[in-house]
PDB file of C-alpha atoms in Angstrom:
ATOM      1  CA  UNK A   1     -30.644  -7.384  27.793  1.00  0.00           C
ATOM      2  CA  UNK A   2     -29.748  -4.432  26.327  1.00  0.00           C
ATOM      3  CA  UNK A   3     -26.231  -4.891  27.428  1.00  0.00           C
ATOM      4  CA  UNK A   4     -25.942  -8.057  25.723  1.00  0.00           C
ATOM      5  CA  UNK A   5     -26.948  -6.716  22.522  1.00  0.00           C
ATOM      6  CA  UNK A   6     -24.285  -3.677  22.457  1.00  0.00           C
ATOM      7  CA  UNK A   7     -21.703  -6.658  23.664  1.00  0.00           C
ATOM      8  CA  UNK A   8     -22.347  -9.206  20.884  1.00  0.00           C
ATOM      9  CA  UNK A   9     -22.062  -6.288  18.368  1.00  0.00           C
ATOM     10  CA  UNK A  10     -19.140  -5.403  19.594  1.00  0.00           C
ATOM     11  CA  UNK A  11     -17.517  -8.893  19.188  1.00  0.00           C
ATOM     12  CA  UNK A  12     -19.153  -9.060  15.879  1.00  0.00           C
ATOM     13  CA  UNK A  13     -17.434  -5.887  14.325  1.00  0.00           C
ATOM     14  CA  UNK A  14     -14.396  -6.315  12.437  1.00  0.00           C
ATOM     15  CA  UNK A  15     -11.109  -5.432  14.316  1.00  0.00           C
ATOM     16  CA  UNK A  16      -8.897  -2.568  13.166  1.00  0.00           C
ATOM     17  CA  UNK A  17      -6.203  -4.539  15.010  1.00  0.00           C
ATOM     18  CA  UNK A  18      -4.986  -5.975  11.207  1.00  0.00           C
ATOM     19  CA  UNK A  19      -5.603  -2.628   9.936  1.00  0.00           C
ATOM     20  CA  UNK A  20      -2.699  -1.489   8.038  1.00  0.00           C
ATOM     21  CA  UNK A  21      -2.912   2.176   6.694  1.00  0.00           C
ATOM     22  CA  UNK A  22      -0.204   2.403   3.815  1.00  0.00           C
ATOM     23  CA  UNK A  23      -0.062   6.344   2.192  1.00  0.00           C
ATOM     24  CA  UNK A  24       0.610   7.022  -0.536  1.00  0.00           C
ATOM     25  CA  UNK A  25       0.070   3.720  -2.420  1.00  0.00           C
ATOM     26  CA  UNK A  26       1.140   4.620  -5.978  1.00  0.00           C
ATOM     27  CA  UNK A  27       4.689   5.567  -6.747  1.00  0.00           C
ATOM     28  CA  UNK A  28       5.394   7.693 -10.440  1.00  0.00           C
ATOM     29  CA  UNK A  29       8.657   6.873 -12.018  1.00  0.00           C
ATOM     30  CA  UNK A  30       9.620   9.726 -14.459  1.00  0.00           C
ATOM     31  CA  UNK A  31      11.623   8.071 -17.691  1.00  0.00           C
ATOM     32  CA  UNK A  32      15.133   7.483 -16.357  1.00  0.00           C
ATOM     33  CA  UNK A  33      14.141   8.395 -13.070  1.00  0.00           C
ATOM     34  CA  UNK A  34      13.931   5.477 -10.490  1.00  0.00           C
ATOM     35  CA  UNK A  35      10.874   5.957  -8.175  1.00  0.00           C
ATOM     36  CA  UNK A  36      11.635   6.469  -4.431  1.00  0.00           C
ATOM     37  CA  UNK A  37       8.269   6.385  -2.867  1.00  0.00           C
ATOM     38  CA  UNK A  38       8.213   8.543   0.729  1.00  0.00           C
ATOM     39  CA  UNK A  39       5.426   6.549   2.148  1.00  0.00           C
ATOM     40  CA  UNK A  40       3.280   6.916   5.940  1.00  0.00           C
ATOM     41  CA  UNK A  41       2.796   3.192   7.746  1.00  0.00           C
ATOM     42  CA  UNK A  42       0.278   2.776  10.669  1.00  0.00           C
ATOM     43  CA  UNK A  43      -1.136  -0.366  12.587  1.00  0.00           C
ATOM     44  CA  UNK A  44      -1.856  -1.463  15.714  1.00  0.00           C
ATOM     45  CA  UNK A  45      -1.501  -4.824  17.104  1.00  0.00           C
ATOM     46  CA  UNK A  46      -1.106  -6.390  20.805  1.00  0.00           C
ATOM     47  CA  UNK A  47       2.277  -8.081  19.834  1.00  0.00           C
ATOM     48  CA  UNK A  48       4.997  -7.570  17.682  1.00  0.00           C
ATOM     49  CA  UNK A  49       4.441  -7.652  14.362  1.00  0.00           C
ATOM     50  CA  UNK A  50       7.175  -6.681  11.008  1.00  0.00           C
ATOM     51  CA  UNK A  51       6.440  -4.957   7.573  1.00  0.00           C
ATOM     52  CA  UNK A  52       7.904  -6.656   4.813  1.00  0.00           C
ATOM     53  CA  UNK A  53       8.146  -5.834   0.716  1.00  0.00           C
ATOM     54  CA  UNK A  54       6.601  -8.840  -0.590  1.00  0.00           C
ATOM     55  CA  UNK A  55      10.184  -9.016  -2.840  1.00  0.00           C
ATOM     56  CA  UNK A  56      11.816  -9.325   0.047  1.00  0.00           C
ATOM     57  CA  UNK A  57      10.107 -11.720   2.567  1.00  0.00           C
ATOM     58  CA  UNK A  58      13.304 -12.408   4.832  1.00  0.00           C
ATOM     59  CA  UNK A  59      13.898  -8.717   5.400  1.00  0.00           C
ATOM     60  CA  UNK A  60      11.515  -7.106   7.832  1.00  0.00           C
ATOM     61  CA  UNK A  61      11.139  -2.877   6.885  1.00  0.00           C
ATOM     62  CA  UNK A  62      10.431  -2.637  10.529  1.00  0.00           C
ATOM     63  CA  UNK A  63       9.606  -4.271  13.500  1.00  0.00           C
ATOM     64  CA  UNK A  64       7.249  -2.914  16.376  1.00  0.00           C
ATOM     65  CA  UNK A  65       3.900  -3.194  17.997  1.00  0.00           C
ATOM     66  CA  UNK A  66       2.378  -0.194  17.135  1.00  0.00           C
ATOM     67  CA  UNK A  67       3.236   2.499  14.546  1.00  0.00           C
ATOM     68  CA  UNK A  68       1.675   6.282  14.561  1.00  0.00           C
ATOM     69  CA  UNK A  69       3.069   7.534  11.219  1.00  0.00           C
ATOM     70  CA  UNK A  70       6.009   5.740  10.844  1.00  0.00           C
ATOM     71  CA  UNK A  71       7.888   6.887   7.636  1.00  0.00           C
ATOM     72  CA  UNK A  72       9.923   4.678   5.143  1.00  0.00           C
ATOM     73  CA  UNK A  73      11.576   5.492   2.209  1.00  0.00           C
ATOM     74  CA  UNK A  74      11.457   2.480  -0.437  1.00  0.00           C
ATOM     75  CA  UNK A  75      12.837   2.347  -3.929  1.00  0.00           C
ATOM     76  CA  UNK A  76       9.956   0.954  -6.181  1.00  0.00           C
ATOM     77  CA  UNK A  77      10.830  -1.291  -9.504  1.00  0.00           C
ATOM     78  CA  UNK A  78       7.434  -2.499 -10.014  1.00  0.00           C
ATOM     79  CA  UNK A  79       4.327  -3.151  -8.815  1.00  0.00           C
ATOM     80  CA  UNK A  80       4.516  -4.774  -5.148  1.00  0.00           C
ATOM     81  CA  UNK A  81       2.590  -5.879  -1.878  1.00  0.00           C
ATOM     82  CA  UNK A  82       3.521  -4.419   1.857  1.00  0.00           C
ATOM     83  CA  UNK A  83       3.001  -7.133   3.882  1.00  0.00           C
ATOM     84  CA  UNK A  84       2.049  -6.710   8.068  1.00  0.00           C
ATOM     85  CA  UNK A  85       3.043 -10.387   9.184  1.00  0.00           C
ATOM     86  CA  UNK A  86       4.233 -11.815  12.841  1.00  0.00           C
ATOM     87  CA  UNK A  87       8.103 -12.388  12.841  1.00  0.00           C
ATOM     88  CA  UNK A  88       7.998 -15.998  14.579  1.00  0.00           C
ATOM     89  CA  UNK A  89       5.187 -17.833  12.828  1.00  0.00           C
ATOM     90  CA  UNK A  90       5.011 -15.699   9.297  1.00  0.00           C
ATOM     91  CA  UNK A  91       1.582 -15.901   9.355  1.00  0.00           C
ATOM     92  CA  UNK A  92       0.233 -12.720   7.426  1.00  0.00           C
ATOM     93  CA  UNK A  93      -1.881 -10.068   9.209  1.00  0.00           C
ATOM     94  CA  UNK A  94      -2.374  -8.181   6.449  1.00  0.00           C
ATOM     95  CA  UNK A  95      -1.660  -6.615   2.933  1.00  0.00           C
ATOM     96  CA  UNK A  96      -1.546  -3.719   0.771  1.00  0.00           C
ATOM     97  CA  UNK A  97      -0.255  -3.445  -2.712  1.00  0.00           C
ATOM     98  CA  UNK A  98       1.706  -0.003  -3.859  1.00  0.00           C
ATOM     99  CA  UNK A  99       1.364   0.273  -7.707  1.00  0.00           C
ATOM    100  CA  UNK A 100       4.280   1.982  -9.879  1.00  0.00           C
ATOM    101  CA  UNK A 101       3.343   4.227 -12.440  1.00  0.00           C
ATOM    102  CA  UNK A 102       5.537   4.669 -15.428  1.00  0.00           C
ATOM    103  CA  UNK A 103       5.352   8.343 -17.119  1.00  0.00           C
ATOM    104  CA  UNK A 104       7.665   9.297 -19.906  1.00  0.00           C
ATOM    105  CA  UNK A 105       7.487  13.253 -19.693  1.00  0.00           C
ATOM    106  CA  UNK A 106       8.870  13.459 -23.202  1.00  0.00           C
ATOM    107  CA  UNK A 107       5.888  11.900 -24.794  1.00  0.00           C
ATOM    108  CA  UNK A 108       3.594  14.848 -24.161  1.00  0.00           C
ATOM    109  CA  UNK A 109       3.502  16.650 -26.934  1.00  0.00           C
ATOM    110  CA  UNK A 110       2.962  13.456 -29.065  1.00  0.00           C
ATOM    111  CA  UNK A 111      -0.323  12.425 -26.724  1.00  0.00           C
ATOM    112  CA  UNK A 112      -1.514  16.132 -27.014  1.00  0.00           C
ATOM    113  CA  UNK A 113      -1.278  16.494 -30.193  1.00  0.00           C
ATOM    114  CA  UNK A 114      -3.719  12.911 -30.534  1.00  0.00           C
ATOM    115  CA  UNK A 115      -6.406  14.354 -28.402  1.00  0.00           C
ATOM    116  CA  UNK A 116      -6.767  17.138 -30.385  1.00  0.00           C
ATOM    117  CA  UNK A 117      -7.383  14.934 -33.476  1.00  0.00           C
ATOM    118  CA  UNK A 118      -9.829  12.726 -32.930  1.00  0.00           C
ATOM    119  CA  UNK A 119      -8.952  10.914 -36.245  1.00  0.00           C
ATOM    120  CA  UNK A 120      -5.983   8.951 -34.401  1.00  0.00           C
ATOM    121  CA  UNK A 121      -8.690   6.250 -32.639  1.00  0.00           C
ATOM    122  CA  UNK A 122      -8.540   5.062 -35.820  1.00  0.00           C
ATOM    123  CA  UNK A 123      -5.090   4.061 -36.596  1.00  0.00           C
TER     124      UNK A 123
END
């Protein structure tokens, strides 16, 4: 009985098959610097599935069953979605979003110099 337990809880707890383990998942663009984001994939699945930018869902990133680590290199415009889905039927296994960050190194100074005065929270 005890067996049967440790069995249904095992059929009960949530796969890591859709898992899909995107690192790092925010991209900072410098001003006038584009942001190329080095990023780390991993999944696992029983059949083959493709990674797709969600701004462009034709073009797969890459294509395999499993991926240990698998490194990409994607230019980042804006804020976008990774998307884990199964080449023949589309159907989406799962998703991750990679946020851009947009840091103009030249404004320092000004932003410093309003922390130190606590009077600017009220212009």
């Amino acid at each position: 009985m005890k067996r049967f337990y440790i069995l249904v809880l095992l059929l009960a707890w949530p796969s890591a098959a859709n898992e899909l383990l995107i690192k790092p998942r925010l991209c900072i663009e410098h001003a006038g610097t584009p942001c190329v984001l080095q990023l780390t994939a991993s999944w696992q699945q029983a059949e083959e599935v493709c990674l797709y930018q969600q701004q462009q869902p034709d073009t797969p990133l890459l294509c395999q069953q499993q991926a240990q680590s698998v490194s990409l290199s994607l230019p980042i415009a804006e804020d976008t979605h990774l998307l884990l889905k199964k080449p023949r039927s589309g159907e989406v296994l799962a998703k991750r979003q990679i946020r851009l960050l947009r840091v103009d190194l030249e404004s320092g100074e000004q932003l410093l110099n309003k922390s130190r005065n606590g009077w600017w929270l009220l212009q």
